[in-house]
Amino acid sequence: MKYLTRRDFFRRTAFGILPALALPHLAHSSLSFSSTDVEVETSYGKLRGLRTEGVNIYKGVPYAGSVSGERRFLKPAALKPWTGVREATRLGPPSIQPPNQTYGINEPDPAEDCLTLNIWTPANDDKKRPVMVYNHGGGFRTGSAGSVAQDGSNLARMYDVVVVATNHRLGLLGYLYLDEIAGDEYAGSGNRGIQDIAIALKWVNENISAFGGDPDNVMIFGESGGGAKTSCLYAMPEAAPYFHKASIESGPGVMMKTADVAAETTELLLKRLGIARTDWRKLLKLPPSVLLDAQEQLQKMGDLSQIAGFHGIGAAGKGGFGPVVDGVVLSTHPFDPIAPSLSKEKPLQVGWNEDEFIFFAMVSGDTEAFQLTQEKLYQRIESILGDKAQLVVDTYREAYPKATPTQLFIAIRSILIMGLGSITIAERKTKQGGAPAYLYNFGYKSDLKVPGTDYEFGSMHALDIPFKFHNIDNVLDKSGHRSSSMAGNRPERFAASDNMCQLWTSFARTSVPSAKGQPTWPAYNLDNRPTMRIDSSCEVIYDRYATELSMWRKALS
């Protein structure tokens, strides 16, 4: 089965204008905003951004120095102050990655020196708004801070918060483990990508007051790979002083790559490039394109445990590149065997979307998944779980007697991909006895159809992104035109988005998520296990998936 990237999906669907769906409301209209210059003084020099539609926006702001040339695989050089006023009106370059994997407007080509961030704030004043620092998705391999779906303008304007998003190193350049062959200077090399984010958080701590933000009230959050990055930051001493709460969204990083697996991947890379261990410094001279090609070749031989595994995104096997439990940057797995003690007093949100797997089936072109027979359902589950398949299928059939085989398959795969890891995190955080954990399911159902089928998007993976940023309608595409988002056409989408934004921004503001007119969201506990189901009308569900979880604990023990 060929897995496509998030960018491939977005290009085919919501942000690619959905040509196959031929929906009438997708006609474009050119868009222009009136903007005025706005300046701010940082500790490194003045920045000139734009005030647009009631929001001050600064793009491509450097937070660290070079990571190219002799700085490759090292922590970045110190950021040098500048004189005069630096323009901050254009996105910075994303990290080196395969082509066409980002979807920002007027976004530069990927580059090795990529350490910039974007800021959206209602005003540069002394109001001390909560600060929400977002970690983009795309695994640890693709993506950028410039995504149109993750634009922070509406969130900042409508909910009076400061939003920040970072570019950071990805793939081989961010996660090549050289600790065992390159000496002390390269200790921590397998975690440069998340170290970059920690350095960005330090920049935020030192400078966000000038943007109307409160450096003593910073929330980190992220979806998919961004959730896994957030999981790592939650367990990372280098990041700990600079954030105060976290939200892990459809990306439960329970476990990360072990050092021995990372070392094996490094050996495979050197072999592919024809470089001896003792000549590893040749890696510093190779063009990024050569390294990227080798990375992609190794990726093909790596496993897909970040999609199919039971330990959450990040616990992939050899061949891929991601954070490493190295004893330097990450001393332990983020949430295994327990929640990290250094974040014991930091509140946590964690959860997933009800129909996660629809996304993965769609981007892989697996249209058969949306028209399964009972026999095909069993065969597919058996290919994943072997002799446990009958127990799993029977349990889900009993729990959902009216569901089709496809609906059962999506339910099973969705909880395997994201649900079990999210619940594990909530349980282990709760067992600590410190700050609370809040567990959620995003349940709003988009009525758009999977291309080539009559099956709706439902609450698939990544659907929550436009909802939590209130970018659910008339999203700007890369050409600066408006198009429909993947939220679909149901009028209830606006209420669902407002509920999610209120929950997220109230959590950022007070550490207790709440939304006007919606039920109180209880902290997770091990007795009645409350889960907030987020939709146009929210609902607290106690001990959700009790039957299924009882089975999973037996089947996976």
Short mmCIF file of N, CA and C in Angstrom, two decimals, residues 377 389-403 407-416 420 545 547-549 551-552:
data_model
loop_
_atom_site.label_atom_id
_atom_site.label_comp_id
_atom_site.label_asym_id
_atom_site.label_seq_id
_atom_site.Cartn_x
_atom_site.Cartn_y
_atom_site.Cartn_z
N LEU A 377 -13.20 -7.39 6.13
CA LEU A 377 -12.90 -6.79 7.43
C LEU A 377 -12.04 -7.73 8.25
N ALA A 389 -7.60 -11.45 15.89
CA ALA A 389 -8.56 -10.79 15.00
C ALA A 389 -10.00 -11.15 15.34
N GLN A 390 -10.27 -12.43 15.60
CA GLN A 390 -11.65 -12.83 15.86
C GLN A 390 -12.19 -12.16 17.10
N LEU A 391 -11.38 -12.09 18.15
CA LEU A 391 -11.79 -11.43 19.39
C LEU A 391 -12.10 -9.97 19.14
N VAL A 392 -11.24 -9.31 18.38
CA VAL A 392 -11.43 -7.88 18.10
C VAL A 392 -12.70 -7.64 17.29
N VAL A 393 -12.86 -8.37 16.20
CA VAL A 393 -14.03 -8.17 15.34
C VAL A 393 -15.31 -8.49 16.10
N ASP A 394 -15.32 -9.58 16.86
CA ASP A 394 -16.52 -9.96 17.61
C ASP A 394 -16.88 -8.89 18.65
N THR A 395 -15.88 -8.36 19.32
CA THR A 395 -16.12 -7.33 20.33
C THR A 395 -16.74 -6.09 19.71
N TYR A 396 -16.20 -5.65 18.60
CA TYR A 396 -16.72 -4.45 17.95
C TYR A 396 -18.09 -4.69 17.32
N ARG A 397 -18.31 -5.89 16.81
CA ARG A 397 -19.63 -6.21 16.26
C ARG A 397 -20.68 -6.17 17.37
N GLU A 398 -20.34 -6.67 18.55
CA GLU A 398 -21.27 -6.65 19.67
C GLU A 398 -21.50 -5.23 20.16
N ALA A 399 -20.43 -4.41 20.20
CA ALA A 399 -20.55 -3.04 20.69
C ALA A 399 -21.30 -2.14 19.73
N TYR A 400 -21.20 -2.44 18.41
CA TYR A 400 -21.83 -1.61 17.39
C TYR A 400 -22.62 -2.50 16.42
N PRO A 401 -23.74 -3.04 16.87
CA PRO A 401 -24.46 -4.04 16.06
C PRO A 401 -24.99 -3.50 14.74
N LYS A 402 -25.20 -2.19 14.62
CA LYS A 402 -25.75 -1.62 13.39
C LYS A 402 -24.68 -1.11 12.44
N ALA A 403 -23.41 -1.20 12.83
CA ALA A 403 -22.33 -0.66 12.01
C ALA A 403 -22.03 -1.56 10.82
N GLN A 407 -17.40 0.72 8.75
CA GLN A 407 -17.45 1.52 9.97
C GLN A 407 -16.71 0.83 11.12
N LEU A 408 -16.83 -0.48 11.21
CA LEU A 408 -16.10 -1.21 12.24
C LEU A 408 -14.60 -1.13 12.00
N PHE A 409 -14.20 -1.27 10.75
CA PHE A 409 -12.78 -1.21 10.41
C PHE A 409 -12.20 0.16 10.78
N ILE A 410 -12.91 1.22 10.45
CA ILE A 410 -12.43 2.57 10.76
C ILE A 410 -12.37 2.77 12.27
N ALA A 411 -13.36 2.27 13.00
CA ALA A 411 -13.34 2.40 14.45
C ALA A 411 -12.15 1.66 15.07
N ILE A 412 -11.89 0.45 14.59
CA ILE A 412 -10.78 -0.35 15.12
C ILE A 412 -9.45 0.32 14.81
N ARG A 413 -9.26 0.71 13.56
CA ARG A 413 -7.98 1.29 13.16
C ARG A 413 -7.76 2.66 13.81
N SER A 414 -8.83 3.42 13.98
CA SER A 414 -8.70 4.76 14.56
C SER A 414 -8.23 4.70 16.01
N ILE A 415 -8.79 3.78 16.78
CA ILE A 415 -8.38 3.69 18.18
C ILE A 415 -6.97 3.10 18.31
N LEU A 416 -6.61 2.22 17.36
CA LEU A 416 -5.25 1.68 17.37
C LEU A 416 -4.22 2.77 17.05
N LEU A 420 -5.62 4.56 21.71
CA LEU A 420 -5.00 3.86 22.83
C LEU A 420 -3.84 4.66 23.42
N TYR A 545 -15.90 3.82 25.50
CA TYR A 545 -15.16 2.68 24.94
C TYR A 545 -14.80 1.64 26.01
N THR A 547 -16.12 -1.27 26.88
CA THR A 547 -16.08 -2.65 26.38
C THR A 547 -14.87 -2.89 25.50
N GLU A 548 -14.62 -1.94 24.58
CA GLU A 548 -13.50 -2.10 23.67
C GLU A 548 -12.16 -2.06 24.41
N LEU A 549 -12.04 -1.15 25.37
CA LEU A 549 -10.78 -1.02 26.09
C LEU A 549 -10.47 -2.26 26.93
N MET A 551 -11.26 -5.24 26.14
CA MET A 551 -10.76 -6.22 25.17
C MET A 551 -9.33 -5.89 24.76
N TRP A 552 -9.06 -4.60 24.46
CA TRP A 552 -7.72 -4.22 24.00
C TRP A 552 -6.66 -4.53 25.05
#
